[in-house]
């Protein structure tokens, strides 16, 4: 396992090395900033394979894409800058309209999509709307290291939160995390692929109770288990 992780790291660094000749981040950000601040923003879908994806991740992705063919599962597209109609719900709820229009948010992007390919969070989420459950395929890159060679617990918590959010949104629409409880049972090797199975356990008014487990691709290792409480936003309330 150590060897495959090292090989994975090596190929990621090679990928990064190839990009060293390209303009550095600050210059790269300029077009993104312009794109985000105009109406004509191009919304790339980041929940699709890229060269940093391991064989395991591509294989699982293909398997789930097959499950999507009969309509029982659907792949969730993912933008760097929230671009679905749902983001309007959050803006209405939380933000001063002047802040939305102004420079303050011009560089905002989804936390989990803020890394170059392969270095941070590589993931795709599939929803099963009838069964109120989701599967998140996640490969954590070298910038997410905690103890040497393993994923940072905060990175796992982040992915669990994102997976939960998608699961709760099936029934709740615009939701926010109120509570997360995670039991970390085994450390996750850096650059490996894990599968996060989430499900809605209970719906009680605006409260959505969810749970998940995080397993290795062969399902033999249980890395983490978690529960969460999400609250459906009440459009009559505003936090500002
Ligand atoms: C578009 C692109 C997407 C992009 C997709 C990206 C997905 C990323 C997912 C990331 C999600 C996040 O990071 S979210 C960010 C982290 N979370 C937050 O910042 C949330 C901060 N908290 C809040 O703003 C608020 O507390 C809310 C919105 C959660 C709830 O406020 P509220 O709407 O006023 O509701 P409130 O009346 O207080 O509570 C409703 C009911 O829930 C219960 N309740 C509330 N909080 C708790 C709690 N912690 N533990 C137990 N119970 C609780 C109350 O007792 C009540 O029960 P009863 O009396 O009805 O029985």
Coordinates of C-alpha atoms and ligand atoms in Angstrom, one line a residue:
X1 CA 0.0 0.0 0.0
X2 CA 2.9 2.3 0.9
X3 CA 4.5 1.7 -2.5
X4 CA 1.3 2.5 -4.4
X5 CA 0.8 5.7 -2.3
X6 CA 4.4 6.7 -3.0
X7 CA 3.9 6.1 -6.7
X8 CA 0.7 8.1 -6.6
X9 CA 2.6 11.0 -4.9
X10 CA 5.4 10.7 -7.4
X11 CA 3.0 11.0 -10.3
X12 CA 1.2 13.9 -8.6
X13 CA 4.5 15.8 -8.1
X14 CA 5.3 15.0 -11.8
X15 CA 2.0 16.5 -12.8
X16 CA 2.8 19.6 -10.6
X17 CA 6.3 19.8 -12.1
X18 CA 4.9 20.0 -15.6
X19 CA 2.9 22.9 -14.5
X20 CA 5.8 24.8 -13.0
X21 CA 6.4 26.4 -16.4
X22 CA 2.9 27.7 -16.5
X23 CA 1.9 31.1 -15.0
X24 CA 1.9 31.0 -11.2
X25 CA -1.3 31.1 -9.1
X26 CA -1.6 34.9 -8.9
X27 CA -1.5 35.3 -12.7
X28 CA -3.8 32.2 -13.1
X29 CA -6.3 33.9 -10.8
X30 CA -6.7 36.9 -13.0
X31 CA -8.9 35.3 -15.7
X32 CA -10.9 33.5 -13.0
X33 CA -11.6 36.7 -11.2
X34 CA -12.7 38.4 -14.4
X35 CA -14.9 35.4 -15.2
X36 CA -16.6 35.4 -11.8
X37 CA -17.3 39.0 -11.9
X38 CA -19.2 39.0 -15.2
X39 CA -22.5 37.5 -16.3
X40 CA -20.7 35.4 -18.9
X41 CA -19.0 33.1 -16.4
X42 CA -18.0 29.7 -17.9
X43 CA -18.9 27.0 -15.4
X44 CA -16.6 24.0 -15.7
X45 CA -17.8 20.8 -14.2
X46 CA -15.1 19.6 -11.7
X47 CA -16.8 16.3 -10.8
X48 CA -15.3 14.6 -13.9
X49 CA -12.2 12.5 -14.3
X50 CA -8.9 14.3 -14.8
X51 CA -5.3 12.9 -15.2
X52 CA -4.7 12.9 -11.5
X53 CA -7.5 10.3 -10.9
X54 CA -6.1 6.9 -9.9
X55 CA -7.2 3.7 -11.5
X56 CA -9.5 2.9 -8.5
X57 CA -11.2 6.3 -8.8
X58 CA -11.8 6.0 -12.5
X59 CA -13.0 2.4 -12.2
X60 CA -15.6 3.3 -9.5
X61 CA -16.6 6.4 -11.4
X62 CA -17.3 4.2 -14.5
X63 CA -19.3 1.8 -12.3
X64 CA -21.5 4.5 -10.9
X65 CA -22.0 6.2 -14.3
X66 CA -23.4 2.8 -15.5
X67 CA -25.8 2.9 -12.6
X68 CA -27.0 6.3 -13.8
X69 CA -28.1 4.9 -17.1
X70 CA -31.5 3.7 -15.8
X71 CA -32.1 7.0 -13.9
X72 CA -31.9 5.5 -10.4
X73 CA -28.6 7.3 -9.7
X74 CA -27.5 10.7 -10.8
X75 CA -24.0 12.3 -10.9
X76 CA -23.9 15.7 -9.3
X77 CA -22.0 18.3 -11.3
X78 CA -19.7 20.5 -9.3
X79 CA -18.6 24.1 -10.0
X80 CA -15.8 26.0 -8.4
X81 CA -17.9 29.0 -7.9
X82 CA -21.4 28.0 -6.7
X83 CA -23.5 28.4 -9.8
X84 CA -26.8 26.6 -9.3
X85 CA -30.0 28.3 -8.5
X86 CA -29.6 27.1 -5.0
X87 CA -26.8 29.5 -4.3
X88 CA -29.4 32.2 -4.6
X89 CA -31.2 30.8 -1.5
X90 CA -28.1 31.2 0.5
X91 CA -27.4 34.7 -0.7
X92 CA -31.0 35.7 0.2
X93 CA -30.7 34.2 3.6
X94 CA -27.3 35.4 4.7
X95 CA -25.8 38.2 2.6
X96 CA -26.0 41.9 2.4
X97 CA -26.9 42.5 -1.3
X98 CA -24.0 45.1 -1.4
X99 CA -21.5 42.4 -0.4
X100 CA -22.8 40.0 -3.1
X101 CA -22.4 42.7 -5.8
X102 CA -19.1 44.1 -4.5
X103 CA -15.5 43.1 -4.7
X104 CA -15.7 41.2 -1.4
X105 CA -16.9 38.0 -3.0
X106 CA -15.2 38.3 -6.3
X107 CA -12.5 35.7 -5.4
X108 CA -14.9 33.3 -3.6
X109 CA -14.8 29.7 -4.5
X110 CA -15.9 26.4 -3.1
X111 CA -13.3 25.3 -0.5
X112 CA -13.1 21.8 -1.8
X113 CA -12.4 22.9 -5.4
X114 CA -9.7 25.5 -4.6
X115 CA -6.7 23.2 -5.3
X116 CA -5.0 22.4 -8.6
X117 CA -5.9 19.0 -10.0
X118 CA -4.8 16.1 -7.8
X119 CA -3.3 18.1 -5.0
X120 CA -6.4 18.5 -2.8
X121 CA -10.0 17.2 -2.9
X122 CA -10.7 15.0 -6.0
X123 CA -14.3 13.8 -5.7
X124 CA -17.6 13.1 -7.3
X125 CA -21.0 12.5 -5.7
X126 CA -23.8 10.3 -6.9
X127 CA -27.3 10.7 -5.6
X128 CA -30.0 8.1 -5.3
X129 CA -33.1 10.3 -4.8
X130 CA -35.6 7.5 -4.2
X131 CA -33.5 5.9 -1.5
X132 CA -32.4 9.2 -0.1
X133 CA -28.7 8.3 -0.1
X134 CA -25.5 9.4 -1.7
X135 CA -22.1 7.9 -2.6
X136 CA -19.1 10.1 -2.6
X137 CA -15.9 8.8 -4.3
X138 CA -13.0 10.7 -2.8
X139 CA -9.3 10.8 -3.4
X140 CA -7.4 13.0 -1.0
X141 CA -4.2 14.5 -2.5
X142 CA -0.8 15.4 -0.9
X143 CA -1.8 18.9 0.3
X144 CA -4.4 17.3 2.6
X145 CA -1.7 15.5 4.8
X146 CA -2.1 15.3 8.5
X147 CA 0.3 12.9 10.1
X148 CA 2.9 11.9 7.6
X149 CA 1.5 9.7 4.8
X150 CA -2.1 10.1 6.0
X151 CA -5.1 12.4 5.4
X152 CA -5.8 15.2 7.8
X153 CA -8.9 14.5 9.9
X154 CA -10.2 17.9 9.0
X155 CA -10.1 17.0 5.3
X156 CA -12.1 13.8 6.0
X157 CA -14.5 15.9 8.1
X158 CA -14.9 18.4 5.2
X159 CA -15.7 15.6 2.7
X160 CA -18.2 14.1 5.1
X161 CA -19.8 17.5 5.5
X162 CA -20.0 17.9 1.7
X163 CA -21.4 14.4 1.2
X164 CA -23.9 14.9 4.0
X165 CA -24.9 18.3 2.5
X166 CA -25.7 16.7 -0.8
X167 CA -27.7 13.9 0.9
X168 CA -29.7 16.3 3.1
X169 CA -30.4 18.5 0.1
X170 CA -32.3 15.7 -1.7
X171 CA -35.1 16.2 0.8
X172 CA -34.3 19.6 2.3
X173 CA -33.2 21.8 -0.6
X174 CA -31.1 24.7 0.9
X175 CA -29.7 23.2 4.1
X176 CA -26.9 24.0 6.6
X177 CA -24.8 21.9 8.9
X178 CA -25.9 22.3 12.5
X179 CA -24.0 19.3 14.0
X180 CA -21.4 16.8 12.9
X181 CA -20.1 13.8 14.9
X182 CA -17.2 11.7 13.6
X183 CA -15.5 8.6 14.9
X184 CA -12.1 8.2 13.2
X185 CA -11.4 4.5 13.3
X186 CA -8.4 4.0 11.0
X187 CA -6.1 6.6 9.4
X188 CA -6.7 7.1 5.6
X189 CA -3.5 6.7 3.5
X190 CA -2.8 9.9 1.5
X191 CA -3.7 9.6 -2.2
X192 CA -5.9 6.5 -1.6
X193 CA -9.5 6.4 -2.7
X194 CA -12.3 6.1 -0.1
X195 CA -16.1 5.7 -0.6
X196 CA -18.5 7.7 1.6
X197 CA -21.9 6.1 1.8
X198 CA -24.4 8.6 3.3
X199 CA -28.1 8.3 4.0
X200 CA -31.0 10.3 5.4
X201 CA -32.1 8.5 8.6
X202 CA -34.9 10.8 9.8
X203 CA -36.7 14.0 8.7
X204 CA -38.3 16.0 11.6
X205 CA -39.8 19.3 10.5
X206 CA -36.7 21.3 9.3
X207 CA -34.3 18.9 10.8
X208 CA -32.6 16.3 8.7
X209 CA -30.6 13.5 10.4
X210 CA -28.0 11.8 8.3
X211 CA -25.3 9.2 8.8
X212 CA -22.4 7.8 6.8
X213 CA -19.5 5.4 6.8
X214 CA -16.2 5.9 5.1
X215 CA -14.7 2.7 3.6
X216 CA -11.8 1.6 1.4
X217 CA -12.5 0.7 -2.2
X218 CA -12.6 -3.1 -1.3
X219 CA -14.9 -2.2 1.6
X220 CA -12.7 -4.2 4.0
X221 CA -11.5 -1.2 6.0
X222 CA -13.9 1.0 7.9
X223 CA -12.1 4.3 8.2
X224 CA -14.8 6.5 9.8
X225 CA -18.4 6.6 10.9
X226 CA -20.4 9.9 11.3
X227 CA -23.7 11.3 12.0
X228 CA -25.0 14.8 11.2
X229 CA -27.8 17.2 11.7
X230 CA -28.8 19.6 8.9
X231 CA -31.3 22.3 9.1
X232 CA -33.5 23.4 6.2
X233 CA -33.2 27.1 5.9
X234 CA -36.3 29.0 6.7
X235 CA -36.8 31.8 4.1
X236 CA -38.7 33.9 6.7
X237 CA -35.6 34.0 8.8
X238 CA -32.4 35.9 8.0
X239 CA -29.1 35.7 9.8
X240 CA -28.0 39.2 9.0
Ligands
LIG1 C1 -25.5 25.9 -3.8 C2 -24.3 25.3 -3.7 C3 -24.1 24.3 -2.7 C4 -22.7 23.9 -2.6 C5 -22.6 22.6 -1.8 C6 -21.5 22.6 -0.9 C7 -21.8 21.8 0.3 C8 -20.9 22.1 1.3 C9 -21.6 21.7 2.6 C10 -20.9 22.6 3.7 C11 -22.0 23.0 4.6 C12 -21.4 24.0 5.6 O1 -20.2 24.1 5.7 S1 -22.5 24.9 6.4 C13 -21.4 25.9 7.4 C14 -21.3 25.5 8.8 N1 -22.6 25.7 9.5 C15 -23.0 26.9 9.9 O2 -22.3 27.9 9.8 C16 -24.4 26.9 10.5 C17 -24.4 28.0 11.6 N2 -25.7 27.9 12.2 C18 -26.8 28.5 11.7 O3 -26.7 29.4 10.8 C19 -28.1 28.2 12.3 O4 -28.0 27.7 13.6 C20 -28.9 27.2 11.5 C21 -29.2 27.8 10.1 C22 -28.2 25.9 11.3 C23 -30.3 27.0 12.2 O5 -30.8 28.2 12.5 P1 -32.4 28.4 12.4 O6 -32.9 28.3 11.0 O7 -32.7 29.7 13.1 O8 -33.0 27.2 13.2 P2 -33.3 27.0 14.7 O9 -34.7 27.6 15.0 O10 -32.2 27.5 15.6 O11 -33.3 25.5 14.8 C24 -34.3 24.7 14.2 C25 -34.4 23.3 14.9 O12 -33.1 22.7 14.9 C26 -32.6 22.5 16.2 N3 -31.2 22.7 16.2 C27 -30.5 23.7 15.6 N4 -29.2 23.6 15.8 C28 -29.0 22.5 16.5 C29 -27.8 21.7 17.0 N5 -26.6 22.2 16.7 N6 -28.0 20.6 17.6 C30 -29.3 20.1 17.9 N7 -30.4 20.7 17.4 C31 -30.3 21.9 16.8 C32 -33.3 23.5 17.1 O13 -33.4 23.1 18.4 C33 -34.7 23.5 16.4 O14 -35.4 22.4 16.8 P3 -37.0 22.3 17.0 O15 -37.3 23.4 18.1 O16 -37.6 22.7 15.7 O17 -37.3 20.9 17.5

